[in-house]
Short mmCIF file of C-alpha atoms and ligand atoms in Angstrom, two decimals:
data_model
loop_
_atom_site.label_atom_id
_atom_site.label_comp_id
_atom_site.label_asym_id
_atom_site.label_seq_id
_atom_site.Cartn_x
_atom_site.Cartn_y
_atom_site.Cartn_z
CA UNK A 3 0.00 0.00 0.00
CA UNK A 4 1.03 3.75 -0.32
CA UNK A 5 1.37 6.47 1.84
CA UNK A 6 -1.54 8.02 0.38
CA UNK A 7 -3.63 4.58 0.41
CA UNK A 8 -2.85 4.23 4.22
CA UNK A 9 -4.21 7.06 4.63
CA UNK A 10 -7.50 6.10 3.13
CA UNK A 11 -8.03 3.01 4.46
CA UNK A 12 -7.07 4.66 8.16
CA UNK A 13 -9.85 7.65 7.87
CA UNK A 14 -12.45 4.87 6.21
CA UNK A 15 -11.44 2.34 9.37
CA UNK A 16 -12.12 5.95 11.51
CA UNK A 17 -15.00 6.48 10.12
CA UNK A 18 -16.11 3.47 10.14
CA UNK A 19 -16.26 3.07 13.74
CA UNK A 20 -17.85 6.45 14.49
CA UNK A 21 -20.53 6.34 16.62
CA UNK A 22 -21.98 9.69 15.78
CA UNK A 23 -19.85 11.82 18.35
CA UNK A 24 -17.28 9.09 19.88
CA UNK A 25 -15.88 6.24 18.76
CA UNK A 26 -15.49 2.46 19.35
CA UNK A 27 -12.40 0.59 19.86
CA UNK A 28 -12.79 -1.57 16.94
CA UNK A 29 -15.63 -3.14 14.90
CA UNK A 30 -16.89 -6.32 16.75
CA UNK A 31 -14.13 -7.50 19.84
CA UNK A 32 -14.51 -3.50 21.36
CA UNK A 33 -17.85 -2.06 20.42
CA UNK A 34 -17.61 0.62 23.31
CA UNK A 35 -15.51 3.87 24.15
CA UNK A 36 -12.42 2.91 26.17
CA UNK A 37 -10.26 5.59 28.02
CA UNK A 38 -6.81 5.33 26.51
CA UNK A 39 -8.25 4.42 23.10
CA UNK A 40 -9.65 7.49 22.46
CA UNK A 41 -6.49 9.82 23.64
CA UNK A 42 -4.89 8.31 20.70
CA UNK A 43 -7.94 8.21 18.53
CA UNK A 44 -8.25 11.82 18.91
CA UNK A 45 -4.70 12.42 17.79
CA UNK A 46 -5.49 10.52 14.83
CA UNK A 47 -8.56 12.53 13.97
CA UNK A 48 -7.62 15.89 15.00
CA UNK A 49 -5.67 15.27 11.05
CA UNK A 50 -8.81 15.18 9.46
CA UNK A 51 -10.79 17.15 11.77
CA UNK A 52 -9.91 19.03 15.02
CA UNK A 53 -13.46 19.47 16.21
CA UNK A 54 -14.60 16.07 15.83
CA UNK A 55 -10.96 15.02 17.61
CA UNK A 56 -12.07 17.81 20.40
CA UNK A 57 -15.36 16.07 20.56
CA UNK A 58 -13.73 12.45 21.41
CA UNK A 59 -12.34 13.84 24.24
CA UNK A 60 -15.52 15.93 25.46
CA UNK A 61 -17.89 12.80 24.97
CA UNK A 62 -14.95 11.04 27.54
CA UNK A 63 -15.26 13.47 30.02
CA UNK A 64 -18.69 13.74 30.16
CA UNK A 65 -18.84 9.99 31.99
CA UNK A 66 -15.66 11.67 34.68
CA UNK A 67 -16.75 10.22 38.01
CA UNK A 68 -17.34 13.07 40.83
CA UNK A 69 -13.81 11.87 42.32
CA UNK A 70 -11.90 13.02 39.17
CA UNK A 71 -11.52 9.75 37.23
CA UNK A 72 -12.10 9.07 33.92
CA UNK A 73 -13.38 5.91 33.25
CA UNK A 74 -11.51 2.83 31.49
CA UNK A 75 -15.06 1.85 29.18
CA UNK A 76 -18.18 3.98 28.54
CA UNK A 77 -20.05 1.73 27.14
CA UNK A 78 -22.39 2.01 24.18
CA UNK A 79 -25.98 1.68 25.10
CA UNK A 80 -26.33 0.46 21.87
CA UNK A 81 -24.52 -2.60 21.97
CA UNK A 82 -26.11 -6.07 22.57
CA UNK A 83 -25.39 -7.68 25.88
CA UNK A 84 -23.56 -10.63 24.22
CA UNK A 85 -21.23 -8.45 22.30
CA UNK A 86 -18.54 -7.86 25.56
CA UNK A 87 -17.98 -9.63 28.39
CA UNK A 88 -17.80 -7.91 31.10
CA UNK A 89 -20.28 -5.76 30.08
CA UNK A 90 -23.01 -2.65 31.36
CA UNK A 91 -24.78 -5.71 33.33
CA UNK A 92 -21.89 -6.47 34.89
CA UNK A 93 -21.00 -3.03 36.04
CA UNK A 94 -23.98 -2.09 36.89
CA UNK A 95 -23.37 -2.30 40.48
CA UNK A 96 -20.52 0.09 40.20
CA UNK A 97 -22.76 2.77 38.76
CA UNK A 98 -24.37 2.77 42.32
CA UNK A 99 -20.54 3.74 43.90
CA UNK A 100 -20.88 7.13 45.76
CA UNK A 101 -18.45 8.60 42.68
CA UNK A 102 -19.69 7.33 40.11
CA UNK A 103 -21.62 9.64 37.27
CA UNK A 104 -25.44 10.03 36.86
CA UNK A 105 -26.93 9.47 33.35
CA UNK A 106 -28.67 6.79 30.98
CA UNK A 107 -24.60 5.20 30.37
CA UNK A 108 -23.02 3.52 32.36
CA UNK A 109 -19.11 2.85 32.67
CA UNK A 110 -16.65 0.69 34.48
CA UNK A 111 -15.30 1.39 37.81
CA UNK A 112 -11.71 1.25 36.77
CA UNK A 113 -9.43 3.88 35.02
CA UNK A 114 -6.47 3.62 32.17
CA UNK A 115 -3.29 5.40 31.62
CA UNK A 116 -3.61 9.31 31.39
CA UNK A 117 -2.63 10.00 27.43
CA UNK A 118 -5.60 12.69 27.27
CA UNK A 119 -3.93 16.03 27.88
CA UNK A 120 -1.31 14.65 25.29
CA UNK A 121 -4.16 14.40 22.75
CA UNK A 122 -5.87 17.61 24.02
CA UNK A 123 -2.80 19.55 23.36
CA UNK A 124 -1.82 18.17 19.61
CA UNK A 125 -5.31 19.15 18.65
CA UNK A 126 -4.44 22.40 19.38
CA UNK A 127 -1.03 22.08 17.93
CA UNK A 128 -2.53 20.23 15.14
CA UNK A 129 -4.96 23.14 14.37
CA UNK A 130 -2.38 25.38 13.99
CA UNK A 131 -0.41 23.84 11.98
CA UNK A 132 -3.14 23.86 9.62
CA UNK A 133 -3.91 27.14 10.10
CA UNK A 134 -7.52 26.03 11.10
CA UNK A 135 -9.83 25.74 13.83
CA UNK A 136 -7.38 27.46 16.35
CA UNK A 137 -9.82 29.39 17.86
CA UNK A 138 -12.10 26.50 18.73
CA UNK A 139 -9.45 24.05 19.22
CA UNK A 140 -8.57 27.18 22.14
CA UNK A 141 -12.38 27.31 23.73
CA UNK A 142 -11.85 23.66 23.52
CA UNK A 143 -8.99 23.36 25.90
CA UNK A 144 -10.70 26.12 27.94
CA UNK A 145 -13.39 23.78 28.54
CA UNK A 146 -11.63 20.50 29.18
CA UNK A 147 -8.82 22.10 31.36
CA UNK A 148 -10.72 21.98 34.60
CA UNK A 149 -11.21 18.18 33.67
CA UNK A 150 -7.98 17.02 33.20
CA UNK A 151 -7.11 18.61 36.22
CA UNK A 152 -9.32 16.87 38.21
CA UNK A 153 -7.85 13.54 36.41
CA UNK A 154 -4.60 14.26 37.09
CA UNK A 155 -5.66 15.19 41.18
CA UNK A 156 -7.33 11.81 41.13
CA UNK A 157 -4.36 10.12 40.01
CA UNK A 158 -1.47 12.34 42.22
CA UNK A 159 -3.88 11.71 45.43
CA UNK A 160 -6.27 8.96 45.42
CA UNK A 161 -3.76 6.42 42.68
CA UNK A 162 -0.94 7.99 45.05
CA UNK A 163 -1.51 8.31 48.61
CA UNK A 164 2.54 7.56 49.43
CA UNK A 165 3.32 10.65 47.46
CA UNK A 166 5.39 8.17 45.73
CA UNK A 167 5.06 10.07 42.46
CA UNK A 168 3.76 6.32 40.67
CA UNK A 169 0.10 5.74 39.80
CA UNK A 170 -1.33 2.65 41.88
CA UNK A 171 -3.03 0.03 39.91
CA UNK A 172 -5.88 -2.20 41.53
CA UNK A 173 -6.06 -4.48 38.16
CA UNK A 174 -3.98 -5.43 35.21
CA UNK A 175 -6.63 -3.71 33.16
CA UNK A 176 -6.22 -0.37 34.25
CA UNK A 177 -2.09 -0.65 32.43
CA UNK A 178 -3.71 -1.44 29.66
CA UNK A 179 -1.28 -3.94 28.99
CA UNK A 180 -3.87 -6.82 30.69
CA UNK A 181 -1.74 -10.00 29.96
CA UNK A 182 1.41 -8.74 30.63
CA UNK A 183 4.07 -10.50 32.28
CA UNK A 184 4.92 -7.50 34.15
CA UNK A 185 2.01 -8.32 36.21
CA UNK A 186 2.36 -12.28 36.38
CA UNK A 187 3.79 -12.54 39.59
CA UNK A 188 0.68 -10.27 41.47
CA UNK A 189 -1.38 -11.69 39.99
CA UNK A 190 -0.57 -15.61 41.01
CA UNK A 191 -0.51 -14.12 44.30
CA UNK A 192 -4.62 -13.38 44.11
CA UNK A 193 -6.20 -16.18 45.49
CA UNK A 194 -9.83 -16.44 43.84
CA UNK A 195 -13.22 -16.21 45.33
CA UNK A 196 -16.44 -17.13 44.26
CA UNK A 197 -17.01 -15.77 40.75
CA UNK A 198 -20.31 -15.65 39.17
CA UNK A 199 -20.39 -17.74 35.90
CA UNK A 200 -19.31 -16.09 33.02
CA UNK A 201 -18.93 -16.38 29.64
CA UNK A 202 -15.66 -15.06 27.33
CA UNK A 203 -17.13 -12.89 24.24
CA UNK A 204 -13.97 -11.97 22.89
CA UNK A 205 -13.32 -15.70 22.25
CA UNK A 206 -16.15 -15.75 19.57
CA UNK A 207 -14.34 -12.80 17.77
CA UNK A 208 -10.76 -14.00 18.11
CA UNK A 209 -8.71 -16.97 18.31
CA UNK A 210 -7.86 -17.88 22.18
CA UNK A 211 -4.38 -18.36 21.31
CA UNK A 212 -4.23 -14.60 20.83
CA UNK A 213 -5.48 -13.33 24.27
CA UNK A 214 -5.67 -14.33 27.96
CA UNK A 215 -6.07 -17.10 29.36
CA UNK A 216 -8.55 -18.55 31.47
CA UNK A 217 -6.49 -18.48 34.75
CA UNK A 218 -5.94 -14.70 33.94
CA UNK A 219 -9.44 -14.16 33.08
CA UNK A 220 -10.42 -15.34 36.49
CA UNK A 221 -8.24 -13.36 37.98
CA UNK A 222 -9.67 -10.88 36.32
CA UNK A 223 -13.23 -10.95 37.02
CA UNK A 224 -12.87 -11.95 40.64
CA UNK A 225 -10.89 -8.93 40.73
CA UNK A 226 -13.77 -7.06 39.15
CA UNK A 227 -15.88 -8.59 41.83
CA UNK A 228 -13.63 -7.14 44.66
CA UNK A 229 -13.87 -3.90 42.83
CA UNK A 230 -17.27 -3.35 42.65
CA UNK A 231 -18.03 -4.92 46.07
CA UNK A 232 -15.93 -1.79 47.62
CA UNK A 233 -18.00 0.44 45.76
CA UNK A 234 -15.01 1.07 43.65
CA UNK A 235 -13.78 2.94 47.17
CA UNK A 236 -9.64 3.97 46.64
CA UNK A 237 -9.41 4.07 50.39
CA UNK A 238 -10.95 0.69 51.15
CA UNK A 239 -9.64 -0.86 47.98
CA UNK A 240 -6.15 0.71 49.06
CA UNK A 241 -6.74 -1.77 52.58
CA UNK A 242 -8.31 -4.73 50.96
CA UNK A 243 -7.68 -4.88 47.03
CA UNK A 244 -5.69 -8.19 46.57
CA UNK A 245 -3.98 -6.64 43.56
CA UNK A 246 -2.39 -3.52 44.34
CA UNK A 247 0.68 -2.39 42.16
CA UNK A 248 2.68 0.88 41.16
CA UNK A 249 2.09 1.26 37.23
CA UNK A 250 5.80 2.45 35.70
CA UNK A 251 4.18 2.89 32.49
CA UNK A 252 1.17 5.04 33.64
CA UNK A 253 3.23 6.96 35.67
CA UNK A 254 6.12 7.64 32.95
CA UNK A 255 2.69 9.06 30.42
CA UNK A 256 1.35 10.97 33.46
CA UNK A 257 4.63 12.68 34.16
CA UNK A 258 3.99 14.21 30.05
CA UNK A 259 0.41 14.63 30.56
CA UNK A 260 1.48 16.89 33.30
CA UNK A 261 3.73 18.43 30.81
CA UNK A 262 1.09 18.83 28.39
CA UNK A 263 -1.84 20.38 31.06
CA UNK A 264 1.36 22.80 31.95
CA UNK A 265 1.43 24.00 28.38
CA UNK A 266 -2.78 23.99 28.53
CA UNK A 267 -2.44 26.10 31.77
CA UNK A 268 -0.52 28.37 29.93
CA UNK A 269 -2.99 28.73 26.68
CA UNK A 270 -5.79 28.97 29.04
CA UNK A 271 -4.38 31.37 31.86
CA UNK A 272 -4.71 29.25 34.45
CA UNK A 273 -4.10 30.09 38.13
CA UNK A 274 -1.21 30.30 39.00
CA UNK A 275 -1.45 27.66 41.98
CA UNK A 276 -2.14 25.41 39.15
CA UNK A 277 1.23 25.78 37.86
CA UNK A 278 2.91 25.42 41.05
CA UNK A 279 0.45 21.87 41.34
CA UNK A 280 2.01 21.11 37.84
CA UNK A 281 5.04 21.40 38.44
CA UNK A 282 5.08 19.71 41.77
CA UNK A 283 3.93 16.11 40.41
CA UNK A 284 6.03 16.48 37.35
CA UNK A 285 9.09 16.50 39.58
CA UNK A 286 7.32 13.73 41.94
CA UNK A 287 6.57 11.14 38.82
CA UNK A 288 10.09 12.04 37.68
CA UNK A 289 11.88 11.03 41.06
CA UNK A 290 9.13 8.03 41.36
CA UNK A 291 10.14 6.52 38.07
CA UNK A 292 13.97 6.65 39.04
CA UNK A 293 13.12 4.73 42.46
CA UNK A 294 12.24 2.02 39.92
CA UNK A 295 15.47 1.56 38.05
CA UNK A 296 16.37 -2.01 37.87
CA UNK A 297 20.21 -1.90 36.90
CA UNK A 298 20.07 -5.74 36.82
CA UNK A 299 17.99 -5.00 33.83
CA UNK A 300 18.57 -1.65 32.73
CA UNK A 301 14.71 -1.00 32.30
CA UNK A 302 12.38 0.37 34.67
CA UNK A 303 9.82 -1.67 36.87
CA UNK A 304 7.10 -1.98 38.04
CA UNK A 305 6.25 -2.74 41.99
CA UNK A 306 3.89 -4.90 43.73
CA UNK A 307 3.02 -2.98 46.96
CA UNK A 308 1.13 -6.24 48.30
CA UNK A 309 4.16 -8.00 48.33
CA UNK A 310 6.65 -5.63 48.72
CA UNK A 311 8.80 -6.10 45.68
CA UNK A 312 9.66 -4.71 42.63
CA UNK A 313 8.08 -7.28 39.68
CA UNK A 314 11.19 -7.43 37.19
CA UNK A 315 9.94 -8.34 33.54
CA UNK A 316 11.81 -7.22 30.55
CA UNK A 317 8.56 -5.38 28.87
CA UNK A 318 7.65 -2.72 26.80
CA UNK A 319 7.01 -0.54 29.98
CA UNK A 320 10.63 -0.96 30.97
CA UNK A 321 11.07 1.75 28.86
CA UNK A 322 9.27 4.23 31.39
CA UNK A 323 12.21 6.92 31.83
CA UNK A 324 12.03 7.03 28.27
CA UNK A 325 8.74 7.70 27.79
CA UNK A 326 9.13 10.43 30.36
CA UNK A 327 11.54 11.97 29.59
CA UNK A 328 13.28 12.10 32.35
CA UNK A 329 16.32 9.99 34.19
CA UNK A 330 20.00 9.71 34.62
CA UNK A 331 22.10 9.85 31.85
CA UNK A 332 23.04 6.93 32.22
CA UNK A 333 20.17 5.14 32.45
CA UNK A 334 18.47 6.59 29.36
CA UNK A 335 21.69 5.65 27.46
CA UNK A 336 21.39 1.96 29.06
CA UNK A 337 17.70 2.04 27.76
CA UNK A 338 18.98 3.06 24.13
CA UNK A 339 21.13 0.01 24.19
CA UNK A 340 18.66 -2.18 25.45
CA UNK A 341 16.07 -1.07 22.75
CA UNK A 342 18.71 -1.81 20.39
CA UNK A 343 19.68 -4.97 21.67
CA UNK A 344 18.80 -8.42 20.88
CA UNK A 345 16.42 -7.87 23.83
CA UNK A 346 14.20 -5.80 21.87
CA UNK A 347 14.43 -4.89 18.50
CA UNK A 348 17.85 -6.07 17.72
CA UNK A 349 16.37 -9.74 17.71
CA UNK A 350 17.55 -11.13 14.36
CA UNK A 351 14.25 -13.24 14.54
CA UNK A 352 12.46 -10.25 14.30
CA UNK A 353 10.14 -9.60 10.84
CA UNK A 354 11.35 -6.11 11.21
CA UNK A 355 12.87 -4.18 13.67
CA UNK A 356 9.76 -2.96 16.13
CA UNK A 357 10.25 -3.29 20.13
CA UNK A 358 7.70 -6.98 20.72
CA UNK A 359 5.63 -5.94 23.89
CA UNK A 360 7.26 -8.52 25.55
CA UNK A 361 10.89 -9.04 25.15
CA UNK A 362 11.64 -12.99 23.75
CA UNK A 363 14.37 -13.16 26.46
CA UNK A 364 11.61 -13.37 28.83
CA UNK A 365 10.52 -16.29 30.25
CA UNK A 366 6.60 -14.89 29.70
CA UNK A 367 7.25 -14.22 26.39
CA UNK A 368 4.37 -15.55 23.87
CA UNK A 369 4.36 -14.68 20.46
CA UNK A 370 1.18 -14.75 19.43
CA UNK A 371 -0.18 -13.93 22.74
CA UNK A 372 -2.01 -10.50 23.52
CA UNK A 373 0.78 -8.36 25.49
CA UNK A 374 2.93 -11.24 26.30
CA UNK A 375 4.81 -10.52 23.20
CA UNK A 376 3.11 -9.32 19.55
CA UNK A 377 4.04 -5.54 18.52
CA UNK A 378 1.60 -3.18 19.27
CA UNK A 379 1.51 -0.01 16.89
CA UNK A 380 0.17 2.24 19.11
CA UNK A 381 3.09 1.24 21.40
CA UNK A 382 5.47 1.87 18.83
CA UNK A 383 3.72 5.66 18.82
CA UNK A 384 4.36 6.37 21.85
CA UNK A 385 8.16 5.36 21.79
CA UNK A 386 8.56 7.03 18.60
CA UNK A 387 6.99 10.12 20.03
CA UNK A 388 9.11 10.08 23.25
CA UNK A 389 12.42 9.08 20.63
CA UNK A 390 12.28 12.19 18.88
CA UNK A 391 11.30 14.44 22.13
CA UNK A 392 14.59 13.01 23.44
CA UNK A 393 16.17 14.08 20.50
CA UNK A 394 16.85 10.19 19.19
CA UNK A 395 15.28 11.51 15.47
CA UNK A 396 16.94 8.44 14.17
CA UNK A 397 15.78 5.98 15.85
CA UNK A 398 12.16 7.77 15.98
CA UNK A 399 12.41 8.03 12.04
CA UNK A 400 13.92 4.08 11.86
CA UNK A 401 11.03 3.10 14.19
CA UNK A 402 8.16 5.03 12.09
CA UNK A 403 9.37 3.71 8.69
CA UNK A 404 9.15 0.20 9.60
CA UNK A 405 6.05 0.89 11.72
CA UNK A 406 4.35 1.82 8.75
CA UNK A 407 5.45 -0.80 6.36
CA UNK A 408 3.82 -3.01 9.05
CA UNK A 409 0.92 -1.07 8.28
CA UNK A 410 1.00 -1.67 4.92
CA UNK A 411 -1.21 -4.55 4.78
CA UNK A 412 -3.81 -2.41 5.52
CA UNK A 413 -5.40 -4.36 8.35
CA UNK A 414 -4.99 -2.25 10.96
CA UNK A 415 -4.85 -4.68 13.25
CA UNK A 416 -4.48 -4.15 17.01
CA UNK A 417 -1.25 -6.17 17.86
CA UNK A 418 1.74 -8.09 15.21
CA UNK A 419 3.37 -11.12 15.07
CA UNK A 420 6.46 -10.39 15.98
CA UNK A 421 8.80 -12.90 13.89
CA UNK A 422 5.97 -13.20 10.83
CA UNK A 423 4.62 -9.99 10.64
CA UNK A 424 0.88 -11.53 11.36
CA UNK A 425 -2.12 -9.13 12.44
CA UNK A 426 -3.65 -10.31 15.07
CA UNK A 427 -6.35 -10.00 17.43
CA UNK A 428 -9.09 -7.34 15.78
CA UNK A 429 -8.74 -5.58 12.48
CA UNK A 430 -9.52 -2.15 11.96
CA UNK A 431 -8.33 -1.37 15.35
CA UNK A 432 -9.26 2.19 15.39
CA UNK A 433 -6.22 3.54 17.45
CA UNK A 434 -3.89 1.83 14.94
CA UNK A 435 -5.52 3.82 12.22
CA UNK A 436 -5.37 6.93 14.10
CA UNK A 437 -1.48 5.88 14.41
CA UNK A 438 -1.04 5.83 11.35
CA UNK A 439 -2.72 8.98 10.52
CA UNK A 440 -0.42 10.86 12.48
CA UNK A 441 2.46 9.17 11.25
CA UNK A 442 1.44 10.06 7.33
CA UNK A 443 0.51 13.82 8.46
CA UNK A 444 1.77 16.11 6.22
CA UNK A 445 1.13 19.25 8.26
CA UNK A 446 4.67 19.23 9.98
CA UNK A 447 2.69 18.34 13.78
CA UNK A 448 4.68 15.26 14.07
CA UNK A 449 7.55 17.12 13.89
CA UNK A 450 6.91 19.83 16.71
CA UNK A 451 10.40 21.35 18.46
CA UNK A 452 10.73 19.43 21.37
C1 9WN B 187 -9.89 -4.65 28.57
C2 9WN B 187 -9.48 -1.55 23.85
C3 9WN B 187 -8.69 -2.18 24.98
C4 9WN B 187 -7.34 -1.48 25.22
C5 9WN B 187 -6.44 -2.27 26.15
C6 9WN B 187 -6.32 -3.69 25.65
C7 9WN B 187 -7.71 -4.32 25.54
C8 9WN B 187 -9.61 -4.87 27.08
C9 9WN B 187 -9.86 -6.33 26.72
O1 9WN B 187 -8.51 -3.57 24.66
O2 9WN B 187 -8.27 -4.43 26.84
O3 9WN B 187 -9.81 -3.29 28.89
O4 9WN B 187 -11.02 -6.73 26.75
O5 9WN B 187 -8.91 -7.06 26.45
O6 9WN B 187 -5.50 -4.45 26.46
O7 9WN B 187 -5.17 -1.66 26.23
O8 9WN B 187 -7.55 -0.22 25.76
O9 9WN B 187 -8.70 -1.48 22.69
#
């Protein structure tokens, strides 16, 4: 396919899974709105139109709990009950949680990494460098300011009671990296309850070889169970929740977010207490994510606060400091070499060379398997992105290039084989289109001063 064909088949796949105002996930696995998904979505979108990319995020917020968060699903009202497992049913309880939002939709109790200010702030950078819709793409982050900020309080208070500076997890979901085997560990620790018979919808849409297994799924739901039996309550959840973990990845794309908000305060003349806020967690995340240094692995890791111990796993969110920007010399120069490595993308195995979420050194490491180990596009974004803020245009250009000839099949799919190239899991993922939108922009966005 070329450039211009990608580009096609990305705003069809978009448009395609426009719900009039918001958009699903993908087609059939992920027929609802899910946090993260739309960040990137809207980044995507704001290339072919920065209202409707303003409006992504605005539909989001609308379902923001009283507490600040912003919830991991909204789901579609529209969508029959057999289409998602678990589903509005099974939330339902939740939506009676003390925090939780009034109105005819309901969402899940749990929350996913903060990307939104990031997308917020290229819409506005996207506008103008089309010359169009500044003004609105302006009002815009006049009106969802007050919103993030409440997000990011949730996440520095509630997600963070240590002060720590890392985001607290209470379930592999809310990394958005579910099967991970930076979570393996915790999660054999969770002994499981009595969980309500359920059945697996995603297995009708995709092979089971290419997502979790059972044992993790009943981790999962019994952990959904614990959840919604608190009342999705941080403080008693904080006592009781049998998974409880600080989330290096989260924290590494809140530390930006922060960044980003900073750069909103400033566009929106924000208090000036704000700033001082800002700049206080910024500096928090950033000594939080060097806590977490494994030199043993030279990555970053994540910790299991149940346990008391770091849980080492050479994964994609190793690459935290990275991502934030932030570290030791050092350290970011042994995460260069590890990138390059055969540990990630140096792998002569490889189909080409793209960081697998999983490295195939690890002992959890699964091809075909979900995020114990395909390439994730949208994963490649974000390092890409954080390459070339580091300055690293090389390797950001080297890792978009072969991104997109990934891409090329025009599947869009939401996670690659790593050794055949395969798509896997659902086509026409629609943050893998909005990807690749970005990536193909001719407007000069991508290529913002850092
Ligand atoms: C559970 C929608 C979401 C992504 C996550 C990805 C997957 C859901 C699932 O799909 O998670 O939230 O059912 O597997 O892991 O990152 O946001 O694309």
């Amino acid at each position: 396919m070329r450039p211009e064909d990608i580009i096609a088949r990305a705003a069809a796949v978009l448009r395609e899974n426009d719900m009039g105002g918001w958009t699903r996930a993908s087609p059939t696995l992920y027929p609802h709105q899910w946090s993260w998904d739309s960040a990137f979505i809207a980044i995507g979108l704001a290339h072919l139109d920065t209202g409707r990319a303003a409006g992504e995020i605005r539909s989001l917020t609308e379902h923001q709990w009283e507490n600040g968060k912003i919830p991991h699903i909204v789901f579609n009202p529209d969508a029959p009950p057999e289409s998602y497992f678990p589903g509005p049913e099974h939330w339902a309880s939740a939506a009676n949680a003390p925090d939780a939002p009034t109105g005819p939709a309901t969402t899940s109790g749990l929350c996913q990494p903060p990307v939104h200010a990031l997308a917020a702030l290229r819409i506005l950078r996207i506008a103008e460098a089309r010359g169009e819709g500044v003004a609105e793409a302006r009002t815009f982050l006049g009106q969802i300011y007050p919103k993030l900020l409440a997000w990011h309080r949730y996440l520095a208070t509630a997600r963070d009671p240590e002060g720590s500076g890392l985001v607290t997890i209470y379930h592999p979901w809310e990394s958005g990296t579910d099967n991970s085997p930076r979570w393996t560990p915790a999660l054999e620790r969770v002994e499981v309850g009595e969980i309500p018979d359920y059945e697996r919808h995603d297995l009708g849409h995709v092979d089971p070889s290419e997502r979790p297994t059972g044992y993790e799924y009943d981790r999962f739901i019994w952990l959904v169970e614990v959840i919604k039996e608190t009342g999705c309550d941080d403080d008693v959840l904080y006592e009781e929740c049998p998974f409880l973990a600080k989330d290096v990845l989260a924290s590494a794309i809140l530390v930006r977010a922060n960044e980003a908000l900073l750069e909103i305060a400033e566009v929106v003349d924000a208090p000036k207490v704000d700033w001082a806020t800002l700049r206080a967690w910024i500096e928090q995340g950033r000594a939080g994510l060097e806590e977490c240094w494994s030199p043993d692995l030279g990555l970053c890791t994540d910790y299991d606060l149940r346990a008391g111990e770091p849980l080492a796993a050479r994964t994609i969110a190793g690459f935290a400091p990275l991502i934030a920007g932030t570290g030791r010399e050092d350290h970011l120069r042994d995460l260069l070499r590890i990138l390059d490595s055969r540990v990630f993308t140096g792998n002569p195995d490889l189909r080409w060379p793209l960081p697998p979420s999983t490295s195939p050194h690890e002992r959890g490491f699964r091809p075909r398997s979900y995020w114990r180990g395909p390439v994730w596009p949208v994963m490649n974004w974000l390092l890409w992105w954080s390459l070339q803020r580091s300055d690293e245009r090389k390797r950001a250009a080297r890792l978009k290039d072969y991104s997109l000839t990934q891409l090329s099949d025009g599947r869009f799919g939401e996670y690659y084989e790593p050794f055949t190239g395969e798509a896997l899991g659902s086509d026409d993922q629609s943050w893998t289109a909005a990807v690749a939108l970005d990536w193909l922009a001719e407007d000069g966005s991508g290529e913002e001063p850092v």
